[in-house]
Amino acid sequence: MKALIFFGHGARDTRWREPFDRLAVLWRAQHPNTRVELAFLELMEPSLEEAISLQVAIGATEVVVVPVFFGQGGHLRNDFPVLLSACQDQFPEIQLSATPAVGEDEAVLQAIIEFSARTL
Amino acid sequence: MKALIFFGHGARDTRWREPFDRLAVLWRAQHPNTRVELAFLELMEPSLEEAISLQVAIGATEVVVVPVFFGQGGHLRNDFPVLLSACQDQFPEIQLSATPAVGEDEAVLQAIIEFSARTL
């Protein structure tokens, strides 16, 4: 069973996570057969490890992590692969993979362009 | 004359700015009559003040700042209004405003949902 994790940076202000909560709500409404969890690199919970553990507990055999970041800087290029690899070691029974950052997707960038154009 | 600024957090890794550069390229291709500049809160240049100064130098009378952030945490709720207000004080001759963060926009979130669904 495939499952999804939206992975964000995390922040001290709890209201920072609101768009992530909305992503989970949107996903569940549109893809009810693919379980989704949120996970955060720092300052917020659950961690990636905890979110994978939740997915495994409900029967996931394949977990795809979507980094909800615009840019791919040190966090995604350096910290994230190490973290992902450590999680794979911890859950060898599942297939763990990651997509590029959402900011790499042309349609996401185009949605930002259209949002900006509507404000002018 | 209206002008736009895409405002991001900034990062140490210069490759982090690639999606921001692509946003500027997309905007210029689709809206050639509205000048756009990038600006960053920290770690990257130009600053918001410098970007506004560039826009004013080429004749902007109204500058709209689009925060390219997912969540609205301390940076956007606390630091950004102070920065925007300081910039308005420095350029009293222009009308300066800001949109909500792009992560507040339902169509941006929907584009992330569709990107994620394509990976499954």
PDB file of C-alpha atoms in Angstrom:
ATOM      1  CA  MET A   1       0.000   0.000   0.000  1.00  0.00           C
ATOM      2  CA  LYS A   2       1.380   3.378  -1.026  1.00  0.00           C
ATOM      3  CA  ALA A   3       1.319   6.321   1.367  1.00  0.00           C
ATOM      4  CA  LEU A   4       2.373   9.954   1.154  1.00  0.00           C
ATOM      5  CA  ILE A   5       4.181  12.359   3.473  1.00  0.00           C
ATOM      6  CA  PHE A   6       4.254  16.126   2.989  1.00  0.00           C
ATOM      7  CA  PHE A   7       7.580  17.183   4.461  1.00  0.00           C
ATOM      8  CA  GLY A   8       8.094  20.798   5.533  1.00  0.00           C
ATOM      9  CA  HIS A   9      10.775  22.794   7.317  1.00  0.00           C
ATOM     10  CA  GLY A  10       8.873  23.598  10.496  1.00  0.00           C
ATOM     11  CA  ALA A  11       8.828  26.874  12.460  1.00  0.00           C
ATOM     12  CA  ARG A  12       8.394  28.167  16.007  1.00  0.00           C
ATOM     13  CA  ASP A  13       5.023  29.804  15.253  1.00  0.00           C
ATOM     14  CA  THR A  14       2.386  27.067  15.206  1.00  0.00           C
ATOM     15  CA  ARG A  15       0.317  29.062  12.683  1.00  0.00           C
ATOM     16  CA  TRP A  16       3.134  28.490  10.174  1.00  0.00           C
ATOM     17  CA  ARG A  17       1.815  24.974   9.618  1.00  0.00           C
ATOM     18  CA  GLU A  18      -1.656  26.059   8.444  1.00  0.00           C
ATOM     19  CA  PRO A  19      -0.943  25.581   4.696  1.00  0.00           C
ATOM     20  CA  PHE A  20       0.457  22.125   5.492  1.00  0.00           C
ATOM     21  CA  ASP A  21      -2.707  21.197   7.368  1.00  0.00           C
ATOM     22  CA  ARG A  22      -4.722  22.417   4.381  1.00  0.00           C
ATOM     23  CA  LEU A  23      -2.590  20.305   2.031  1.00  0.00           C
ATOM     24  CA  ALA A  24      -3.435  17.238   4.111  1.00  0.00           C
ATOM     25  CA  VAL A  25      -7.146  18.118   4.096  1.00  0.00           C
ATOM     26  CA  LEU A  26      -7.131  18.651   0.312  1.00  0.00           C
ATOM     27  CA  TRP A  27      -5.250  15.405  -0.260  1.00  0.00           C
ATOM     28  CA  ARG A  28      -7.634  13.371   1.933  1.00  0.00           C
ATOM     29  CA  ALA A  29     -10.662  14.820   0.124  1.00  0.00           C
ATOM     30  CA  GLN A  30      -9.259  14.067  -3.332  1.00  0.00           C
ATOM     31  CA  HIS A  31      -7.265  10.877  -2.729  1.00  0.00           C
ATOM     32  CA  PRO A  32      -8.998   9.094   0.155  1.00  0.00           C
ATOM     33  CA  ASN A  33      -7.361   5.768  -0.698  1.00  0.00           C
ATOM     34  CA  THR A  34      -3.792   7.032  -0.236  1.00  0.00           C
ATOM     35  CA  ARG A  35      -3.007   7.887   3.370  1.00  0.00           C
ATOM     36  CA  VAL A  36      -1.141  11.110   3.996  1.00  0.00           C
ATOM     37  CA  GLU A  37       0.797  12.423   6.985  1.00  0.00           C
ATOM     38  CA  LEU A  38       2.749  15.630   7.585  1.00  0.00           C
ATOM     39  CA  ALA A  39       6.336  15.647   8.813  1.00  0.00           C
ATOM     40  CA  PHE A  40       8.795  18.409   9.682  1.00  0.00           C
ATOM     41  CA  LEU A  41      12.568  18.788   9.566  1.00  0.00           C
ATOM     42  CA  GLU A  42      12.761  20.808  12.772  1.00  0.00           C
ATOM     43  CA  LEU A  43      10.806  22.828  15.347  1.00  0.00           C
ATOM     44  CA  MET A  44       7.541  20.944  14.666  1.00  0.00           C
ATOM     45  CA  GLU A  45       6.260  17.441  15.067  1.00  0.00           C
ATOM     46  CA  PRO A  46       6.003  14.763  13.909  1.00  0.00           C
ATOM     47  CA  SER A  47       9.511  14.119  12.613  1.00  0.00           C
ATOM     48  CA  LEU A  48       9.948  12.264   9.323  1.00  0.00           C
ATOM     49  CA  GLU A  49      10.772   9.106  11.272  1.00  0.00           C
ATOM     50  CA  GLU A  50       7.605   9.410  13.366  1.00  0.00           C
ATOM     51  CA  ALA A  51       5.440  10.029  10.288  1.00  0.00           C
ATOM     52  CA  ILE A  52       6.912   7.002   8.484  1.00  0.00           C
ATOM     53  CA  SER A  53       6.323   4.932  11.607  1.00  0.00           C
ATOM     54  CA  LEU A  54       2.662   6.021  11.586  1.00  0.00           C
ATOM     55  CA  GLN A  55       2.329   5.033   7.930  1.00  0.00           C
ATOM     56  CA  VAL A  56       3.994   1.659   8.505  1.00  0.00           C
ATOM     57  CA  ALA A  57       1.704   1.004  11.484  1.00  0.00           C
ATOM     58  CA  ILE A  58      -1.357   1.304   9.263  1.00  0.00           C
ATOM     59  CA  GLY A  59       0.084  -0.986   6.618  1.00  0.00           C
ATOM     60  CA  ALA A  60       2.060   1.173   4.188  1.00  0.00           C
ATOM     61  CA  THR A  61       4.593  -0.796   2.141  1.00  0.00           C
ATOM     62  CA  GLU A  62       5.729   2.162   0.029  1.00  0.00           C
ATOM     63  CA  VAL A  63       6.092   5.721   1.310  1.00  0.00           C
ATOM     64  CA  VAL A  64       6.660   8.704  -0.982  1.00  0.00           C
ATOM     65  CA  VAL A  65       7.978  11.878   0.674  1.00  0.00           C
ATOM     66  CA  VAL A  66       7.096  15.194  -0.995  1.00  0.00           C
ATOM     67  CA  PRO A  67       9.399  18.024   0.163  1.00  0.00           C
ATOM     68  CA  VAL A  68       7.176  21.100   0.448  1.00  0.00           C
ATOM     69  CA  PHE A  69      10.040  23.530  -0.029  1.00  0.00           C
ATOM     70  CA  PHE A  70      10.567  26.135  -2.739  1.00  0.00           C
ATOM     71  CA  GLY A  71      14.309  26.067  -3.056  1.00  0.00           C
ATOM     72  CA  GLN A  72      16.679  23.157  -2.767  1.00  0.00           C
ATOM     73  CA  GLY A  73      19.412  24.478  -0.506  1.00  0.00           C
ATOM     74  CA  GLY A  74      21.447  22.891   2.237  1.00  0.00           C
ATOM     75  CA  HIS A  75      18.422  21.384   4.016  1.00  0.00           C
ATOM     76  CA  LEU A  76      17.256  19.444   0.988  1.00  0.00           C
ATOM     77  CA  ARG A  77      20.603  18.757  -0.663  1.00  0.00           C
ATOM     78  CA  ASN A  78      22.510  17.745   2.484  1.00  0.00           C
ATOM     79  CA  ASP A  79      20.313  17.093   5.546  1.00  0.00           C
ATOM     80  CA  PHE A  80      17.363  15.462   3.800  1.00  0.00           C
ATOM     81  CA  PRO A  81      19.166  12.615   1.942  1.00  0.00           C
ATOM     82  CA  VAL A  82      20.922  11.645   5.198  1.00  0.00           C
ATOM     83  CA  LEU A  83      17.611  11.696   7.066  1.00  0.00           C
ATOM     84  CA  LEU A  84      15.846   9.705   4.340  1.00  0.00           C
ATOM     85  CA  SER A  85      18.625   7.130   4.289  1.00  0.00           C
ATOM     86  CA  ALA A  86      18.510   6.761   8.087  1.00  0.00           C
ATOM     87  CA  CYS A  87      14.730   6.259   7.895  1.00  0.00           C
ATOM     88  CA  GLN A  88      15.142   3.618   5.185  1.00  0.00           C
ATOM     89  CA  ASP A  89      17.644   1.794   7.429  1.00  0.00           C
ATOM     90  CA  GLN A  90      15.139   1.925  10.250  1.00  0.00           C
ATOM     91  CA  PHE A  91      12.248   0.616   8.141  1.00  0.00           C
ATOM     92  CA  PRO A  92      13.929  -1.842   5.746  1.00  0.00           C
ATOM     93  CA  GLU A  93      10.610  -3.572   5.045  1.00  0.00           C
ATOM     94  CA  ILE A  94       9.167  -0.597   3.130  1.00  0.00           C
ATOM     95  CA  GLN A  95      10.117   1.147  -0.094  1.00  0.00           C
ATOM     96  CA  LEU A  96      10.945   4.767   0.721  1.00  0.00           C
ATOM     97  CA  SER A  97      11.394   7.446  -1.942  1.00  0.00           C
ATOM     98  CA  ALA A  98      11.215  11.211  -2.371  1.00  0.00           C
ATOM     99  CA  THR A  99      10.049  13.537  -5.112  1.00  0.00           C
ATOM    100  CA  PRO A 100      11.883  16.734  -6.053  1.00  0.00           C
ATOM    101  CA  ALA A 101      10.908  19.827  -4.042  1.00  0.00           C
ATOM    102  CA  VAL A 102       7.511  21.201  -5.051  1.00  0.00           C
ATOM    103  CA  GLY A 103       9.216  24.469  -6.062  1.00  0.00           C
ATOM    104  CA  GLU A 104      10.832  22.551  -8.929  1.00  0.00           C
ATOM    105  CA  ASP A 105       7.415  21.934 -10.492  1.00  0.00           C
ATOM    106  CA  GLU A 106       6.462  24.270 -13.327  1.00  0.00           C
ATOM    107  CA  ALA A 107       2.727  24.042 -12.541  1.00  0.00           C
ATOM    108  CA  VAL A 108       3.347  25.103  -8.925  1.00  0.00           C
ATOM    109  CA  LEU A 109       5.387  28.090 -10.144  1.00  0.00           C
ATOM    110  CA  GLN A 110       2.678  28.914 -12.694  1.00  0.00           C
ATOM    111  CA  ALA A 111       0.056  28.912  -9.913  1.00  0.00           C
ATOM    112  CA  ILE A 112       2.220  31.475  -8.059  1.00  0.00           C
ATOM    113  CA  ILE A 113       2.421  33.592 -11.226  1.00  0.00           C
ATOM    114  CA  GLU A 114      -1.373  33.503 -11.581  1.00  0.00           C
ATOM    115  CA  PHE A 115      -1.915  34.321  -7.897  1.00  0.00           C
ATOM    116  CA  SER A 116       0.403  37.338  -8.313  1.00  0.00           C
ATOM    117  CA  ALA A 117      -1.285  38.462 -11.521  1.00  0.00           C
ATOM    118  CA  ARG A 118      -4.687  38.428  -9.799  1.00  0.00           C
ATOM    119  CA  THR A 119      -3.387  40.923  -7.231  1.00  0.00           C
ATOM    120  CA  LEU A 120      -2.440  43.523  -9.831  1.00  0.00           C
TER     121      LEU A 120
ATOM    122  CA  MET B   1       3.379  52.365 -13.002  1.00  0.00           C
ATOM    123  CA  LYS B   2       2.862  49.148 -11.063  1.00  0.00           C
ATOM    124  CA  ALA B   3       5.745  46.807 -10.347  1.00  0.00           C
ATOM    125  CA  LEU B   4       6.097  43.450  -8.594  1.00  0.00           C
ATOM    126  CA  ILE B   5       8.598  41.957  -6.157  1.00  0.00           C
ATOM    127  CA  PHE B   6       8.811  38.246  -5.361  1.00  0.00           C
ATOM    128  CA  PHE B   7      10.060  38.155  -1.774  1.00  0.00           C
ATOM    129  CA  GLY B   8      11.712  34.988  -0.450  1.00  0.00           C
ATOM    130  CA  HIS B   9      13.517  33.952   2.712  1.00  0.00           C
ATOM    131  CA  GLY B  10      16.999  33.471   1.269  1.00  0.00           C
ATOM    132  CA  ALA B  11      19.525  30.708   2.017  1.00  0.00           C
ATOM    133  CA  ARG B  12      23.273  30.106   2.137  1.00  0.00           C
ATOM    134  CA  ASP B  13      23.229  27.756  -0.876  1.00  0.00           C
ATOM    135  CA  THR B  14      22.974  29.883  -4.011  1.00  0.00           C
ATOM    136  CA  ARG B  15      21.133  27.072  -5.819  1.00  0.00           C
ATOM    137  CA  TRP B  16      18.245  27.622  -3.387  1.00  0.00           C
ATOM    138  CA  ARG B  17      17.209  30.642  -5.448  1.00  0.00           C
ATOM    139  CA  GLU B  18      16.657  28.712  -8.687  1.00  0.00           C
ATOM    140  CA  PRO B  19      12.830  28.548  -8.370  1.00  0.00           C
ATOM    141  CA  PHE B  20      12.808  32.287  -7.649  1.00  0.00           C
ATOM    142  CA  ASP B  21      14.822  32.976 -10.778  1.00  0.00           C
ATOM    143  CA  ARG B  22      12.362  30.812 -12.725  1.00  0.00           C
ATOM    144  CA  LEU B  23       9.443  32.759 -11.265  1.00  0.00           C
ATOM    145  CA  ALA B  24      10.999  35.984 -12.554  1.00  0.00           C
ATOM    146  CA  VAL B  25      11.572  34.445 -16.002  1.00  0.00           C
ATOM    147  CA  LEU B  26       7.982  33.157 -16.153  1.00  0.00           C
ATOM    148  CA  TRP B  27       6.599  36.513 -15.034  1.00  0.00           C
ATOM    149  CA  ARG B  28       8.635  38.464 -17.595  1.00  0.00           C
ATOM    150  CA  ALA B  29       7.490  36.153 -20.392  1.00  0.00           C
ATOM    151  CA  GLN B  30       3.823  36.425 -19.446  1.00  0.00           C
ATOM    152  CA  HIS B  31       3.586  39.989 -18.106  1.00  0.00           C
ATOM    153  CA  PRO B  32       6.271  41.976 -19.935  1.00  0.00           C
ATOM    154  CA  ASN B  33       4.631  45.299 -19.086  1.00  0.00           C
ATOM    155  CA  THR B  34       4.911  44.849 -15.307  1.00  0.00           C
ATOM    156  CA  ARG B  35       8.501  44.903 -14.091  1.00  0.00           C
ATOM    157  CA  VAL B  36       9.482  42.274 -11.565  1.00  0.00           C
ATOM    158  CA  GLU B  37      12.423  41.987  -9.180  1.00  0.00           C
ATOM    159  CA  LEU B  38      13.379  39.390  -6.581  1.00  0.00           C
ATOM    160  CA  ALA B  39      14.168  40.300  -2.967  1.00  0.00           C
ATOM    161  CA  PHE B  40      15.242  38.268   0.062  1.00  0.00           C
ATOM    162  CA  LEU B  41      14.762  38.590   3.815  1.00  0.00           C
ATOM    163  CA  GLU B  42      18.252  37.338   4.657  1.00  0.00           C
ATOM    164  CA  LEU B  43      21.358  35.550   3.350  1.00  0.00           C
ATOM    165  CA  MET B  44      20.724  36.609  -0.270  1.00  0.00           C
ATOM    166  CA  GLU B  45      20.611  39.839  -2.213  1.00  0.00           C
ATOM    167  CA  PRO B  46      19.002  42.132  -3.092  1.00  0.00           C
ATOM    168  CA  SER B  47      17.223  43.129   0.095  1.00  0.00           C
ATOM    169  CA  LEU B  48      13.617  44.320  -0.105  1.00  0.00           C
ATOM    170  CA  GLU B  49      14.833  47.912   0.194  1.00  0.00           C
ATOM    171  CA  GLU B  50      17.287  47.468  -2.666  1.00  0.00           C
ATOM    172  CA  ALA B  51      14.657  45.826  -4.880  1.00  0.00           C
ATOM    173  CA  ILE B  52      12.175  48.632  -4.215  1.00  0.00           C
ATOM    174  CA  SER B  53      14.893  51.161  -4.974  1.00  0.00           C
ATOM    175  CA  LEU B  54      15.499  49.435  -8.320  1.00  0.00           C
ATOM    176  CA  GLN B  55      11.798  49.564  -9.127  1.00  0.00           C
ATOM    177  CA  VAL B  56      11.530  53.228  -8.151  1.00  0.00           C
ATOM    178  CA  ALA B  57      14.588  54.049 -10.290  1.00  0.00           C
ATOM    179  CA  ILE B  58      12.824  52.732 -13.386  1.00  0.00           C
ATOM    180  CA  GLY B  59       9.658  54.673 -12.645  1.00  0.00           C
ATOM    181  CA  ALA B  60       7.465  52.481 -10.453  1.00  0.00           C
ATOM    182  CA  THR B  61       4.816  54.408  -8.527  1.00  0.00           C
ATOM    183  CA  GLU B  62       3.170  51.350  -6.981  1.00  0.00           C
ATOM    184  CA  VAL B  63       5.035  48.258  -5.799  1.00  0.00           C
ATOM    185  CA  VAL B  64       3.288  45.016  -4.811  1.00  0.00           C
ATOM    186  CA  VAL B  65       5.338  42.556  -2.755  1.00  0.00           C
ATOM    187  CA  VAL B  66       4.429  38.854  -3.074  1.00  0.00           C
ATOM    188  CA  PRO B  67       5.814  36.795  -0.157  1.00  0.00           C
ATOM    189  CA  VAL B  68       6.926  33.479  -1.677  1.00  0.00           C
ATOM    190  CA  PHE B  69       6.580  31.565   1.587  1.00  0.00           C
ATOM    191  CA  PHE B  70       4.365  28.616   2.414  1.00  0.00           C
ATOM    192  CA  GLY B  71       3.607  29.311   6.036  1.00  0.00           C
ATOM    193  CA  GLN B  72       3.078  32.625   7.781  1.00  0.00           C
ATOM    194  CA  GLY B  73       5.228  32.322  10.883  1.00  0.00           C
ATOM    195  CA  GLY B  74       7.367  34.790  12.758  1.00  0.00           C
ATOM    196  CA  HIS B  75       9.164  36.026   9.637  1.00  0.00           C
ATOM    197  CA  LEU B  76       5.976  37.063   7.861  1.00  0.00           C
ATOM    198  CA  ARG B  77       3.860  38.007  10.869  1.00  0.00           C
ATOM    199  CA  ASN B  78       6.529  39.984  12.757  1.00  0.00           C
ATOM    200  CA  ASP B  79       9.637  40.814  10.705  1.00  0.00           C
ATOM    201  CA  PHE B  80       7.972  41.483   7.365  1.00  0.00           C
ATOM    202  CA  PRO B  81       5.425  44.178   8.403  1.00  0.00           C
ATOM    203  CA  VAL B  82       8.220  46.097  10.170  1.00  0.00           C
ATOM    204  CA  LEU B  83      10.431  45.825   7.087  1.00  0.00           C
ATOM    205  CA  LEU B  84       7.613  46.851   4.751  1.00  0.00           C
ATOM    206  CA  SER B  85       6.763  49.833   6.929  1.00  0.00           C
ATOM    207  CA  ALA B  86      10.415  50.935   7.028  1.00  0.00           C
ATOM    208  CA  CYS B  87      10.557  50.677   3.235  1.00  0.00           C
ATOM    209  CA  GLN B  88       7.377  52.735   2.888  1.00  0.00           C
ATOM    210  CA  ASP B  89       8.944  55.414   5.120  1.00  0.00           C
ATOM    211  CA  GLN B  90      12.003  55.413   2.926  1.00  0.00           C
ATOM    212  CA  PHE B  91      10.030  55.684  -0.325  1.00  0.00           C
ATOM    213  CA  PRO B  92       7.056  57.873   0.633  1.00  0.00           C
ATOM    214  CA  GLU B  93       6.436  58.767  -3.004  1.00  0.00           C
ATOM    215  CA  ILE B  94       5.277  55.268  -3.952  1.00  0.00           C
ATOM    216  CA  GLN B  95       2.349  53.096  -2.908  1.00  0.00           C
ATOM    217  CA  LEU B  96       3.720  49.940  -1.306  1.00  0.00           C
ATOM    218  CA  SER B  97       1.576  46.911  -0.524  1.00  0.00           C
ATOM    219  CA  ALA B  98       1.869  43.170   0.042  1.00  0.00           C
ATOM    220  CA  THR B  99      -0.245  40.155  -0.837  1.00  0.00           C
ATOM    221  CA  PRO B 100      -0.772  37.212   1.523  1.00  0.00           C
ATOM    222  CA  ALA B 101       1.877  34.479   1.365  1.00  0.00           C
ATOM    223  CA  VAL B 102       1.539  32.327  -1.749  1.00  0.00           C
ATOM    224  CA  GLY B 103       0.977  29.294   0.513  1.00  0.00           C
ATOM    225  CA  GLU B 104      -2.378  30.843   1.475  1.00  0.00           C
ATOM    226  CA  ASP B 105      -3.624  30.483  -2.103  1.00  0.00           C
ATOM    227  CA  GLU B 106      -5.857  27.484  -2.771  1.00  0.00           C
ATOM    228  CA  ALA B 107      -4.693  27.164  -6.397  1.00  0.00           C
ATOM    229  CA  VAL B 108      -1.045  26.998  -5.305  1.00  0.00           C
ATOM    230  CA  LEU B 109      -1.919  24.260  -2.796  1.00  0.00           C
ATOM    231  CA  GLN B 110      -3.944  22.456  -5.467  1.00  0.00           C
ATOM    232  CA  ALA B 111      -0.920  22.529  -7.808  1.00  0.00           C
ATOM    233  CA  ILE B 112       1.109  20.841  -5.037  1.00  0.00           C
ATOM    234  CA  ILE B 113      -1.614  18.199  -4.642  1.00  0.00           C
ATOM    235  CA  GLU B 114      -1.537  17.516  -8.396  1.00  0.00           C
ATOM    236  CA  PHE B 115       2.269  17.372  -8.470  1.00  0.00           C
ATOM    237  CA  SER B 116       2.164  14.833  -5.635  1.00  0.00           C
ATOM    238  CA  ALA B 117      -0.567  12.768  -7.290  1.00  0.00           C
ATOM    239  CA  ARG B 118       1.498  12.530 -10.484  1.00  0.00           C
ATOM    240  CA  THR B 119       4.316  10.897  -8.519  1.00  0.00           C
ATOM    241  CA  LEU B 120       2.147   8.022  -7.260  1.00  0.00           C
TER     242      LEU B 120
END
